[in-house]
Coordinates of C-alpha atoms in Angstrom, one line a residue:
M1 CA -15.6 -107.2 -26.7
V2 CA -14.3 -103.7 -25.7
N3 CA -11.8 -104.3 -22.9
D4 CA -11.8 -102.7 -19.5
R5 CA -8.8 -100.5 -20.2
I6 CA -10.7 -98.7 -23.0
K7 CA -13.8 -98.4 -20.8
N8 CA -11.7 -96.8 -18.0
L9 CA -10.1 -94.4 -20.5
F10 CA -13.6 -93.5 -21.7
R11 CA -14.9 -92.9 -18.2
S12 CA -11.9 -90.7 -17.3
F13 CA -12.3 -88.6 -20.4
F14 CA -16.0 -87.9 -19.9
S15 CA -15.8 -87.6 -16.1
P16 CA -16.1 -83.7 -16.2
I17 CA -19.4 -84.0 -18.1
V18 CA -20.6 -86.6 -15.6
N19 CA -19.7 -84.2 -12.8
I20 CA -21.9 -81.5 -14.4
F21 CA -24.9 -83.9 -14.4
I22 CA -24.2 -84.6 -10.7
L23 CA -24.0 -80.9 -9.8
L24 CA -27.3 -80.4 -11.6
K25 CA -28.8 -83.3 -9.5
I26 CA -30.0 -85.1 -12.6
H27 CA -31.2 -88.6 -11.8
P28 CA -29.5 -91.5 -13.7
N29 CA -32.9 -92.9 -14.8
F30 CA -33.6 -89.5 -16.5
L31 CA -30.4 -89.9 -18.5
T32 CA -31.4 -93.4 -19.5
I33 CA -34.8 -92.3 -20.8
T34 CA -33.4 -89.3 -22.5
G35 CA -30.8 -91.5 -24.3
S36 CA -33.6 -93.6 -25.7
L37 CA -35.3 -90.5 -27.0
I38 CA -32.1 -89.5 -28.8
S39 CA -31.8 -93.0 -30.3
L40 CA -35.4 -92.7 -31.5
C41 CA -34.4 -89.4 -33.3
A42 CA -31.5 -91.2 -34.9
G43 CA -33.9 -93.9 -36.1
L44 CA -36.2 -91.3 -37.7
L45 CA -33.2 -89.8 -39.5
Y46 CA -32.3 -93.2 -40.9
T47 CA -35.8 -93.7 -42.3
K48 CA -35.3 -90.5 -44.4
G49 CA -31.8 -91.6 -45.6
F50 CA -30.0 -89.0 -43.6
F51 CA -27.3 -91.6 -42.6
V52 CA -24.6 -89.1 -41.7
Y53 CA -26.9 -87.1 -39.4
G54 CA -28.3 -90.3 -38.1
G55 CA -24.8 -91.6 -37.3
L56 CA -23.9 -88.4 -35.5
V57 CA -27.1 -88.4 -33.4
L58 CA -26.5 -92.1 -32.7
L59 CA -23.0 -91.3 -31.6
F60 CA -24.3 -88.6 -29.2
G61 CA -27.0 -90.9 -27.9
S62 CA -24.6 -93.7 -27.3
L63 CA -22.3 -91.5 -25.4
Y64 CA -25.2 -90.0 -23.5
D65 CA -26.5 -93.5 -22.7
T66 CA -23.2 -94.4 -20.9
F67 CA -23.5 -91.4 -18.5
D68 CA -26.4 -92.9 -16.5
G69 CA -24.3 -95.7 -15.1
M70 CA -21.4 -93.3 -14.4
V71 CA -23.7 -90.9 -12.5
A72 CA -25.3 -93.8 -10.6
R73 CA -21.9 -95.1 -9.4
K74 CA -20.6 -91.7 -8.4
T75 CA -23.7 -90.8 -6.5
N76 CA -24.4 -94.2 -5.0
K77 CA -27.7 -94.5 -6.8
V78 CA -27.0 -97.8 -8.4
S79 CA -30.2 -99.9 -8.2
D80 CA -31.6 -103.1 -9.6
F81 CA -34.4 -101.2 -11.2
G82 CA -31.9 -98.7 -12.8
A83 CA -30.0 -101.6 -14.3
F84 CA -33.2 -103.3 -15.5
L85 CA -34.4 -100.0 -17.1
D86 CA -31.1 -99.4 -18.8
S87 CA -30.9 -103.0 -20.2
T88 CA -34.6 -102.8 -21.4
L89 CA -34.2 -99.4 -23.1
D90 CA -31.0 -100.5 -24.7
R91 CA -33.0 -103.1 -26.6
F92 CA -35.5 -100.4 -27.7
N93 CA -32.6 -98.2 -28.8
E94 CA -31.3 -100.8 -31.2
F95 CA -34.8 -101.5 -32.4
F96 CA -35.3 -97.8 -33.2
V97 CA -32.1 -97.5 -35.2
L98 CA -32.3 -100.8 -37.1
T99 CA -36.0 -100.4 -37.8
G100 CA -35.2 -97.0 -39.2
I101 CA -32.6 -98.5 -41.5
S102 CA -34.9 -101.3 -42.6
I103 CA -37.7 -98.8 -43.4
F104 CA -35.3 -96.7 -45.5
F105 CA -34.3 -99.8 -47.6
Y106 CA -38.0 -100.8 -48.0
R107 CA -39.0 -97.3 -49.1
N108 CA -36.3 -97.3 -51.7
K109 CA -37.1 -100.6 -53.3
M110 CA -34.2 -102.5 -51.6
E111 CA -36.4 -105.1 -50.0
I112 CA -33.7 -107.7 -49.6
Y113 CA -31.6 -105.3 -47.5
S114 CA -34.7 -104.5 -45.5
L115 CA -35.2 -108.1 -44.7
I116 CA -31.6 -108.6 -43.8
T117 CA -31.9 -105.6 -41.4
I118 CA -34.9 -107.2 -39.8
F119 CA -32.8 -110.3 -39.3
A120 CA -30.2 -108.1 -37.7
I121 CA -32.8 -106.9 -35.3
F122 CA -33.6 -110.5 -34.3
S123 CA -29.9 -111.4 -34.0
S124 CA -29.2 -108.3 -31.8
I125 CA -32.0 -109.2 -29.5
M126 CA -30.8 -112.8 -29.3
V127 CA -27.3 -111.7 -28.4
S128 CA -28.7 -109.9 -25.4
Y129 CA -31.1 -112.7 -24.6
T130 CA -28.4 -115.4 -24.6
R131 CA -26.4 -113.4 -22.1
A132 CA -29.4 -112.8 -19.8
R133 CA -30.5 -116.5 -20.0
A134 CA -26.9 -117.6 -19.3
E135 CA -26.7 -115.4 -16.3
G136 CA -30.0 -116.9 -15.1
L137 CA -28.2 -120.3 -15.2
G138 CA -25.3 -118.9 -13.3
I139 CA -22.9 -118.8 -16.3
E140 CA -21.0 -115.6 -17.3
C141 CA -21.6 -115.0 -21.0
K142 CA -20.1 -111.6 -22.0
K143 CA -17.8 -112.7 -24.8
G144 CA -18.5 -112.6 -28.5
L145 CA -17.6 -110.6 -31.6
M146 CA -20.5 -108.2 -31.4
G147 CA -21.6 -107.1 -28.0
R148 CA -23.8 -104.1 -27.7
V149 CA -20.9 -101.6 -27.6
E150 CA -19.4 -103.1 -30.7
R151 CA -22.7 -103.1 -32.5
M152 CA -23.2 -99.4 -31.8
I153 CA -19.7 -98.5 -32.9
F154 CA -20.2 -100.5 -36.1
L155 CA -23.5 -98.8 -37.0
I156 CA -22.1 -95.4 -36.2
V157 CA -18.9 -95.9 -38.4
I158 CA -20.7 -97.3 -41.4
S159 CA -23.2 -94.4 -41.4
F160 CA -20.5 -92.3 -43.0
L161 CA -19.9 -94.6 -45.9
P162 CA -21.5 -94.4 -49.4
L163 CA -24.8 -96.3 -49.8
N164 CA -23.4 -98.9 -52.1
I165 CA -20.8 -99.8 -49.5
Y166 CA -23.2 -99.3 -46.6
K167 CA -25.5 -102.0 -48.0
F168 CA -22.8 -104.7 -47.9
M169 CA -21.7 -103.5 -44.4
I170 CA -25.2 -104.1 -43.2
I171 CA -24.9 -107.7 -44.4
L172 CA -21.6 -108.0 -42.6
F173 CA -23.2 -106.5 -39.4
T174 CA -26.0 -109.0 -39.5
F175 CA -23.6 -112.0 -40.1
L176 CA -21.3 -111.0 -37.3
T177 CA -24.2 -110.4 -34.9
F178 CA -25.6 -113.8 -35.7
I179 CA -22.2 -115.4 -35.3
T180 CA -22.1 -113.8 -31.8
V181 CA -25.3 -115.6 -30.9
V182 CA -23.8 -118.9 -32.0
Q183 CA -20.6 -118.1 -30.0
R184 CA -22.7 -117.5 -26.8
I185 CA -24.7 -120.6 -27.3
L186 CA -21.4 -122.6 -27.4
I187 CA -20.1 -120.7 -24.4
V188 CA -23.2 -121.7 -22.4
K189 CA -23.0 -125.3 -23.6
T190 CA -19.4 -125.5 -22.3
G191 CA -20.3 -123.8 -19.1
I192 CA -23.2 -126.2 -18.4
K193 CA -20.9 -129.2 -19.1
K194 CA -18.4 -127.8 -16.6
K195 CA -21.1 -127.4 -13.9
E196 CA -22.3 -131.0 -14.5
V197 CA -18.8 -132.4 -14.0

């Protein structure tokens, strides 16, 4: 997981941009929705095999997507619906990107990698689901190799690699994401046992 120190450095660095959004009176939910549209564009670029451009757009979209929470906190507009909307659209964002990658593989006769990417979609959703379900049980479950931020960083970085390396990195991405699901299941199991004692 990306630690709090890195997150604080990130927030400090982009604080001037956030202040501009505040001056323009842009609502946090607008930023959330716009970030999803940017991720959709990234996914479309991946379908065409424009991986470098897709990675750059995904980088921009991922940065943009963090601004909504920063604006909400600075303007006291933090809300349950805003948090819900952000989490929901985050799942769509990953779906857009990974589906775009899967479509590219399928169109280019690399069906096995397309199937692996579909499994990556499933694993990514399950990482988020296990955390949400754990929190519903009153157990904190934020740990694991591939949280959402780590997954986005991974996908952005490998977008700049040659295709023959990229294919194997997608396998690694899928494996690590699935391992994260297993990690969180074990964390919840331990947490439940502690509550029962």
